[in-house]
Amino acid sequence: MNVLQTADYIVFLIYFVIVSSYGMYIYRSKKNASTSSNEYFLAEGSLTWWAIGASLIASNISAEHFIGMSGSGFAIGLAIASYEWMSAATLIVVAMFILPVYLKNKIFTMPQFLAKRYNGTVSTIMAIIWLLIYVFVNLTSIIYLGALAISSIAPVSFQFCVIGLSLFSIIVTLGGMKVIGYTDMFQVIVLILGGLVTTYLSLTLLSEQFGFGKDILKGLLVLKQEAPDHLHMILDKSSPHYAELPGISVLVGGMLINNLAYWGCNQYIVQRALGADLKTARKGILFAAFLKLLVPIIAVLPGIAMYVMHQNGMFQKEMIDAVGVLKPDQAYPTLMNLLPAGLKGVALAALTAAIVASLAGKANSISTIFSLDIYKKYFNKEASERKLVLTGRWVVVAAMFIAALVAPALKSLDQAYQFIQEYVGFFSPGVLAIFLLGMFWKKTTASAGLAGALLTVPIAAVLKFLPVWTNGAFPDYPFLDRMTIAFFLIVIMMVLISLLKPEPKLEHEMHKIEVDTAMFKVSSEFIIGSFIICGILVALYTVFW
């Protein structure tokens, strides 16, 4: 039942007061006499490595992980964890090869990189695409899933949750990147502890149902015995979920493209590291990679445990909606409702922390791109620092308002996490192709970049809908495989355009990004940390292949 006890309200109130007070302290103690745009949007290099790493994870982990990924764990199994575990490996690649290029060339926004490497047209097109995706896919899905989860475990309506989450996030975001970055460390601690509480409950409930008492290790053993089909990382073509996670593509195909685009070419992720020096930024990213290894424990395992319990007669009504349809995304809220007084408040605080931190991070990046790459470039080229910051704050309010209006339209979704991944994947292949060729192939022309920007979504759409248009004559590829095909098509197209119509030497010099081998040297500590992470990943995929 969605009832909170007095202890739950007290725990949640403590969380709210601490976050608000700490955020206010950071805002006042680190505030300069006049807030510059760099300070507001990038924290002006003041974030420590642990703040960068925590903020990366806090911005990444949200309701789609607790609710959506747990729902996919219920429906698909451990294979969905590849999104998290392969992200850890991807973060190492980003820290080694992509981040140094941004810092060397003093890049503050992703559209700025495109403007410097290609031209203003490519930059503006991608800026508009990013803004649309961030508002209508990212913000809306987080608000929707967050409101769905909180209204399922607390005696408040879905509409009230939408309004409350939006307002809380606006307050945090208006303080700027410093407030977001430092409060995110506390948010990460809360969300991991709260997530572990729910995981512990799910495994002990499972153990108890099968007569072993409240033994977490026995609960893991029951998972292995009762759901062996849910404990494979690599699905073969016989799996009913192969279309969502197509075999080896989760290692070297579309998953890699998806992750590189997300972690390496994504404003609300890269922004955390852009204001720091390279050594600090790399430490922060490596810290985030370690934290990434924990996410399936708190997000996927509870969903698999709920699957086993549901298959054995428990929680039948809770997992069915009003018209009798099984809803996997109800797995996590159902578990949270079983927590005892006090601990339910901890889990609620963890969920809220994840939602608010992620919303704040995305909203800050929306305001950064709009203010620096749209407003200053096209509406007010002489805008003062104060005007840019003020514009950024108004954009935060507007973006959150739009997302809150659109969020209820997502109620028809079954597995929201898969929806997010597929439709973000419409533009990820093109984004990655444009950035990688722009960084590492000097002959890439502005015309090729423009073609990549314009055609990434149409190519992805054709690959998705062509099987329907041709009545099955064209193969219906899994969406991760479609991303791989789209990526290579765009790369080939950009290479051909660049070779067939090279830029004049003078124009080519204007589109220069500095890259040298010295940028890619890493410390021994980074190498050791990377080997440890990769060793853990090899062990996990070997055991759960």
PDB file of C-alpha atoms in Angstrom, residues 19-199:
ATOM      1  CA  VAL A  19      20.170  18.905   0.318  1.00  0.00           C
ATOM      2  CA  SER A  20      18.578  22.356   0.409  1.00  0.00           C
ATOM      3  CA  SER A  21      20.849  23.642   3.192  1.00  0.00           C
ATOM      4  CA  TYR A  22      24.022  22.244   1.646  1.00  0.00           C
ATOM      5  CA  GLY A  23      23.071  23.634  -1.734  1.00  0.00           C
ATOM      6  CA  MET A  24      22.475  27.060  -0.201  1.00  0.00           C
ATOM      7  CA  TYR A  25      25.810  26.853   1.654  1.00  0.00           C
ATOM      8  CA  ILE A  26      27.682  25.994  -1.564  1.00  0.00           C
ATOM      9  CA  TYR A  27      25.893  28.772  -3.439  1.00  0.00           C
ATOM     10  CA  ARG A  28      26.734  31.418  -0.829  1.00  0.00           C
ATOM     11  CA  SER A  29      30.245  30.288   0.124  1.00  0.00           C
ATOM     12  CA  LYS A  30      31.510  29.871  -3.439  1.00  0.00           C
ATOM     13  CA  LYS A  31      29.612  32.726  -5.036  1.00  0.00           C
ATOM     14  CA  ASN A  32      31.669  35.474  -6.637  1.00  0.00           C
ATOM     15  CA  ALA A  33      30.677  39.122  -6.491  1.00  0.00           C
ATOM     16  CA  SER A  34      29.278  38.822  -9.999  1.00  0.00           C
ATOM     17  CA  THR A  35      28.318  35.436 -11.402  1.00  0.00           C
ATOM     18  CA  SER A  36      29.876  34.816 -14.820  1.00  0.00           C
ATOM     19  CA  SER A  37      28.447  32.483 -17.448  1.00  0.00           C
ATOM     20  CA  ASN A  38      31.434  30.150 -17.064  1.00  0.00           C
ATOM     21  CA  GLU A  39      30.886  29.979 -13.317  1.00  0.00           C
ATOM     22  CA  TYR A  40      27.148  29.361 -13.649  1.00  0.00           C
ATOM     23  CA  PHE A  41      27.289  26.804 -16.480  1.00  0.00           C
ATOM     24  CA  LEU A  42      30.653  25.089 -15.834  1.00  0.00           C
ATOM     25  CA  ALA A  43      31.486  25.836 -12.158  1.00  0.00           C
ATOM     26  CA  GLU A  44      34.652  27.566 -13.477  1.00  0.00           C
ATOM     27  CA  GLY A  45      36.916  24.588 -12.769  1.00  0.00           C
ATOM     28  CA  SER A  46      36.098  24.461  -9.054  1.00  0.00           C
ATOM     29  CA  LEU A  47      34.730  20.895  -8.969  1.00  0.00           C
ATOM     30  CA  THR A  48      36.943  18.247  -7.334  1.00  0.00           C
ATOM     31  CA  TRP A  49      37.436  14.778  -8.881  1.00  0.00           C
ATOM     32  CA  TRP A  50      34.955  13.189  -6.498  1.00  0.00           C
ATOM     33  CA  ALA A  51      32.367  15.898  -7.237  1.00  0.00           C
ATOM     34  CA  ILE A  52      32.846  15.357 -10.987  1.00  0.00           C
ATOM     35  CA  GLY A  53      32.480  11.564 -10.667  1.00  0.00           C
ATOM     36  CA  ALA A  54      29.475  11.786  -8.363  1.00  0.00           C
ATOM     37  CA  SER A  55      27.809  14.392 -10.564  1.00  0.00           C
ATOM     38  CA  LEU A  56      28.316  12.225 -13.664  1.00  0.00           C
ATOM     39  CA  ILE A  57      26.533   9.321 -11.966  1.00  0.00           C
ATOM     40  CA  ALA A  58      23.848  11.476 -10.353  1.00  0.00           C
ATOM     41  CA  SER A  59      23.024  13.029 -13.716  1.00  0.00           C
ATOM     42  CA  ASN A  60      22.976   9.611 -15.361  1.00  0.00           C
ATOM     43  CA  ILE A  61      21.085   7.534 -12.788  1.00  0.00           C
ATOM     44  CA  SER A  62      17.460   8.482 -12.421  1.00  0.00           C
ATOM     45  CA  ALA A  63      13.967   7.058 -12.377  1.00  0.00           C
ATOM     46  CA  GLU A  64      14.590   5.265 -15.669  1.00  0.00           C
ATOM     47  CA  HIS A  65      17.219   3.197 -13.849  1.00  0.00           C
ATOM     48  CA  PHE A  66      15.346   2.435 -10.642  1.00  0.00           C
ATOM     49  CA  ILE A  67      12.003   1.998 -12.369  1.00  0.00           C
ATOM     50  CA  GLY A  68      12.754   1.400 -16.049  1.00  0.00           C
ATOM     51  CA  MET A  69      15.852  -0.775 -15.667  1.00  0.00           C
ATOM     52  CA  SER A  70      14.269  -2.772 -12.849  1.00  0.00           C
ATOM     53  CA  GLY A  71      11.275  -3.305 -15.139  1.00  0.00           C
ATOM     54  CA  SER A  72      13.592  -4.526 -17.884  1.00  0.00           C
ATOM     55  CA  GLY A  73      15.284  -6.780 -15.319  1.00  0.00           C
ATOM     56  CA  PHE A  74      11.837  -8.255 -14.624  1.00  0.00           C
ATOM     57  CA  ALA A  75      11.048  -8.715 -18.318  1.00  0.00           C
ATOM     58  CA  ILE A  76      14.483  -9.496 -19.798  1.00  0.00           C
ATOM     59  CA  GLY A  77      16.930 -10.256 -17.012  1.00  0.00           C
ATOM     60  CA  LEU A  78      20.562  -9.452 -16.286  1.00  0.00           C
ATOM     61  CA  ALA A  79      21.339  -8.766 -19.953  1.00  0.00           C
ATOM     62  CA  ILE A  80      19.958  -5.238 -19.518  1.00  0.00           C
ATOM     63  CA  ALA A  81      22.927  -4.576 -17.188  1.00  0.00           C
ATOM     64  CA  SER A  82      25.159  -4.282 -20.270  1.00  0.00           C
ATOM     65  CA  TYR A  83      24.005  -0.674 -20.549  1.00  0.00           C
ATOM     66  CA  GLU A  84      25.704  -0.050 -17.203  1.00  0.00           C
ATOM     67  CA  TRP A  85      28.701  -2.367 -17.229  1.00  0.00           C
ATOM     68  CA  MET A  86      29.735  -1.502 -20.770  1.00  0.00           C
ATOM     69  CA  SER A  87      29.383   2.174 -19.821  1.00  0.00           C
ATOM     70  CA  ALA A  88      32.183   1.662 -17.294  1.00  0.00           C
ATOM     71  CA  ALA A  89      34.511   0.529 -20.096  1.00  0.00           C
ATOM     72  CA  THR A  90      33.313   3.357 -22.342  1.00  0.00           C
ATOM     73  CA  LEU A  91      34.096   5.955 -19.676  1.00  0.00           C
ATOM     74  CA  ILE A  92      37.729   4.818 -19.696  1.00  0.00           C
ATOM     75  CA  VAL A  93      37.887   5.320 -23.475  1.00  0.00           C
ATOM     76  CA  VAL A  94      36.301   8.777 -23.162  1.00  0.00           C
ATOM     77  CA  ALA A  95      38.746   9.825 -20.435  1.00  0.00           C
ATOM     78  CA  MET A  96      41.740   8.654 -22.469  1.00  0.00           C
ATOM     79  CA  PHE A  97      40.919   9.808 -25.994  1.00  0.00           C
ATOM     80  CA  ILE A  98      37.943  12.197 -26.197  1.00  0.00           C
ATOM     81  CA  LEU A  99      38.092  14.418 -23.107  1.00  0.00           C
ATOM     82  CA  PRO A 100      41.685  15.595 -23.816  1.00  0.00           C
ATOM     83  CA  VAL A 101      40.545  16.952 -27.193  1.00  0.00           C
ATOM     84  CA  TYR A 102      37.856  19.102 -25.553  1.00  0.00           C
ATOM     85  CA  LEU A 103      40.154  20.447 -22.852  1.00  0.00           C
ATOM     86  CA  LYS A 104      43.065  21.102 -25.232  1.00  0.00           C
ATOM     87  CA  ASN A 105      40.777  23.163 -27.489  1.00  0.00           C
ATOM     88  CA  LYS A 106      38.973  24.928 -24.611  1.00  0.00           C
ATOM     89  CA  ILE A 107      35.563  23.542 -25.564  1.00  0.00           C
ATOM     90  CA  PHE A 108      32.673  24.422 -23.202  1.00  0.00           C
ATOM     91  CA  THR A 109      29.688  23.090 -25.152  1.00  0.00           C
ATOM     92  CA  MET A 110      29.236  20.368 -27.741  1.00  0.00           C
ATOM     93  CA  PRO A 111      27.805  22.809 -30.334  1.00  0.00           C
ATOM     94  CA  GLN A 112      30.894  24.987 -29.758  1.00  0.00           C
ATOM     95  CA  PHE A 113      33.082  22.043 -30.814  1.00  0.00           C
ATOM     96  CA  LEU A 114      31.004  21.604 -33.971  1.00  0.00           C
ATOM     97  CA  ALA A 115      31.182  25.315 -34.758  1.00  0.00           C
ATOM     98  CA  LYS A 116      34.958  25.306 -34.359  1.00  0.00           C
ATOM     99  CA  ARG A 117      35.549  22.084 -36.300  1.00  0.00           C
ATOM    100  CA  TYR A 118      32.849  22.450 -38.983  1.00  0.00           C
ATOM    101  CA  ASN A 119      30.718  25.602 -39.124  1.00  0.00           C
ATOM    102  CA  GLY A 120      27.860  27.452 -37.470  1.00  0.00           C
ATOM    103  CA  THR A 121      25.198  25.640 -39.490  1.00  0.00           C
ATOM    104  CA  VAL A 122      26.255  22.181 -38.295  1.00  0.00           C
ATOM    105  CA  SER A 123      26.516  23.538 -34.751  1.00  0.00           C
ATOM    106  CA  THR A 124      23.039  25.083 -34.781  1.00  0.00           C
ATOM    107  CA  ILE A 125      21.331  22.037 -36.322  1.00  0.00           C
ATOM    108  CA  MET A 126      22.810  19.745 -33.679  1.00  0.00           C
ATOM    109  CA  ALA A 127      22.085  22.245 -30.896  1.00  0.00           C
ATOM    110  CA  ILE A 128      18.399  22.238 -31.867  1.00  0.00           C
ATOM    111  CA  ILE A 129      18.331  18.423 -32.056  1.00  0.00           C
ATOM    112  CA  TRP A 130      19.962  18.155 -28.637  1.00  0.00           C
ATOM    113  CA  LEU A 131      17.518  20.623 -27.097  1.00  0.00           C
ATOM    114  CA  LEU A 132      14.531  18.706 -28.514  1.00  0.00           C
ATOM    115  CA  ILE A 133      15.865  15.351 -27.301  1.00  0.00           C
ATOM    116  CA  TYR A 134      16.792  16.662 -23.852  1.00  0.00           C
ATOM    117  CA  VAL A 135      13.381  18.255 -23.296  1.00  0.00           C
ATOM    118  CA  PHE A 136      10.979  15.848 -25.001  1.00  0.00           C
ATOM    119  CA  VAL A 137      12.742  12.530 -24.326  1.00  0.00           C
ATOM    120  CA  ASN A 138      15.066  12.943 -21.334  1.00  0.00           C
ATOM    121  CA  LEU A 139      13.275  15.430 -19.088  1.00  0.00           C
ATOM    122  CA  THR A 140       9.788  14.114 -19.864  1.00  0.00           C
ATOM    123  CA  SER A 141      10.694  10.453 -19.278  1.00  0.00           C
ATOM    124  CA  ILE A 142      12.446  11.217 -15.978  1.00  0.00           C
ATOM    125  CA  ILE A 143       9.543  13.308 -14.701  1.00  0.00           C
ATOM    126  CA  TYR A 144       7.030  10.679 -15.836  1.00  0.00           C
ATOM    127  CA  LEU A 145       8.843   7.696 -14.321  1.00  0.00           C
ATOM    128  CA  GLY A 146       9.693   9.631 -11.169  1.00  0.00           C
ATOM    129  CA  ALA A 147       6.116  10.748 -10.630  1.00  0.00           C
ATOM    130  CA  LEU A 148       4.856   7.233 -11.399  1.00  0.00           C
ATOM    131  CA  ALA A 149       7.179   5.711  -8.811  1.00  0.00           C
ATOM    132  CA  ILE A 150       6.604   8.234  -6.037  1.00  0.00           C
ATOM    133  CA  SER A 151       2.830   8.244  -6.479  1.00  0.00           C
ATOM    134  CA  SER A 152       2.945   4.426  -6.258  1.00  0.00           C
ATOM    135  CA  ILE A 153       4.621   4.441  -2.847  1.00  0.00           C
ATOM    136  CA  ALA A 154       3.417   7.701  -1.283  1.00  0.00           C
ATOM    137  CA  PRO A 155      -0.120   9.007  -0.697  1.00  0.00           C
ATOM    138  CA  VAL A 156       0.176  11.761  -3.323  1.00  0.00           C
ATOM    139  CA  SER A 157      -1.251  12.022  -6.811  1.00  0.00           C
ATOM    140  CA  PHE A 158       0.716  11.596 -10.037  1.00  0.00           C
ATOM    141  CA  GLN A 159       0.014  15.221 -10.986  1.00  0.00           C
ATOM    142  CA  PHE A 160       1.269  16.511  -7.618  1.00  0.00           C
ATOM    143  CA  CYS A 161       4.480  14.495  -8.022  1.00  0.00           C
ATOM    144  CA  VAL A 162       5.048  15.964 -11.491  1.00  0.00           C
ATOM    145  CA  ILE A 163       4.707  19.487 -10.108  1.00  0.00           C
ATOM    146  CA  GLY A 164       6.770  18.789  -6.969  1.00  0.00           C
ATOM    147  CA  LEU A 165       9.685  17.140  -8.795  1.00  0.00           C
ATOM    148  CA  SER A 166       9.753  19.918 -11.386  1.00  0.00           C
ATOM    149  CA  LEU A 167       9.816  22.683  -8.772  1.00  0.00           C
ATOM    150  CA  PHE A 168      12.451  20.974  -6.580  1.00  0.00           C
ATOM    151  CA  SER A 169      14.664  20.449  -9.637  1.00  0.00           C
ATOM    152  CA  ILE A 170      14.271  24.058 -10.757  1.00  0.00           C
ATOM    153  CA  ILE A 171      15.404  25.277  -7.317  1.00  0.00           C
ATOM    154  CA  VAL A 172      18.532  23.087  -7.405  1.00  0.00           C
ATOM    155  CA  THR A 173      19.337  24.001 -11.024  1.00  0.00           C
ATOM    156  CA  LEU A 174      19.041  27.766 -10.552  1.00  0.00           C
ATOM    157  CA  GLY A 175      22.095  27.673  -8.277  1.00  0.00           C
ATOM    158  CA  GLY A 176      24.285  26.693 -11.225  1.00  0.00           C
ATOM    159  CA  MET A 177      26.812  23.930 -11.812  1.00  0.00           C
ATOM    160  CA  LYS A 178      28.647  24.434  -8.509  1.00  0.00           C
ATOM    161  CA  VAL A 179      25.515  23.725  -6.501  1.00  0.00           C
ATOM    162  CA  ILE A 180      24.610  20.780  -8.743  1.00  0.00           C
ATOM    163  CA  GLY A 181      28.105  19.300  -8.666  1.00  0.00           C
ATOM    164  CA  TYR A 182      28.622  19.416  -4.902  1.00  0.00           C
ATOM    165  CA  THR A 183      25.084  18.430  -3.884  1.00  0.00           C
ATOM    166  CA  ASP A 184      25.300  15.489  -6.305  1.00  0.00           C
ATOM    167  CA  MET A 185      27.864  13.812  -4.036  1.00  0.00           C
ATOM    168  CA  PHE A 186      25.291  13.688  -1.264  1.00  0.00           C
ATOM    169  CA  GLN A 187      22.600  12.649  -3.738  1.00  0.00           C
ATOM    170  CA  VAL A 188      24.748   9.710  -4.941  1.00  0.00           C
ATOM    171  CA  ILE A 189      25.368   8.501  -1.378  1.00  0.00           C
ATOM    172  CA  VAL A 190      21.635   8.603  -0.674  1.00  0.00           C
ATOM    173  CA  LEU A 191      20.586   6.880  -3.893  1.00  0.00           C
ATOM    174  CA  ILE A 192      23.166   4.058  -3.531  1.00  0.00           C
ATOM    175  CA  LEU A 193      22.282   3.417   0.124  1.00  0.00           C
ATOM    176  CA  GLY A 194      18.570   3.565  -0.623  1.00  0.00           C
ATOM    177  CA  GLY A 195      19.017   1.295  -3.635  1.00  0.00           C
ATOM    178  CA  LEU A 196      20.965  -1.263  -1.579  1.00  0.00           C
ATOM    179  CA  VAL A 197      18.165  -1.274   0.998  1.00  0.00           C
ATOM    180  CA  THR A 198      15.621  -2.237  -1.673  1.00  0.00           C
ATOM    181  CA  THR A 199      17.956  -4.867  -3.157  1.00  0.00           C
TER     182      THR A 199
END
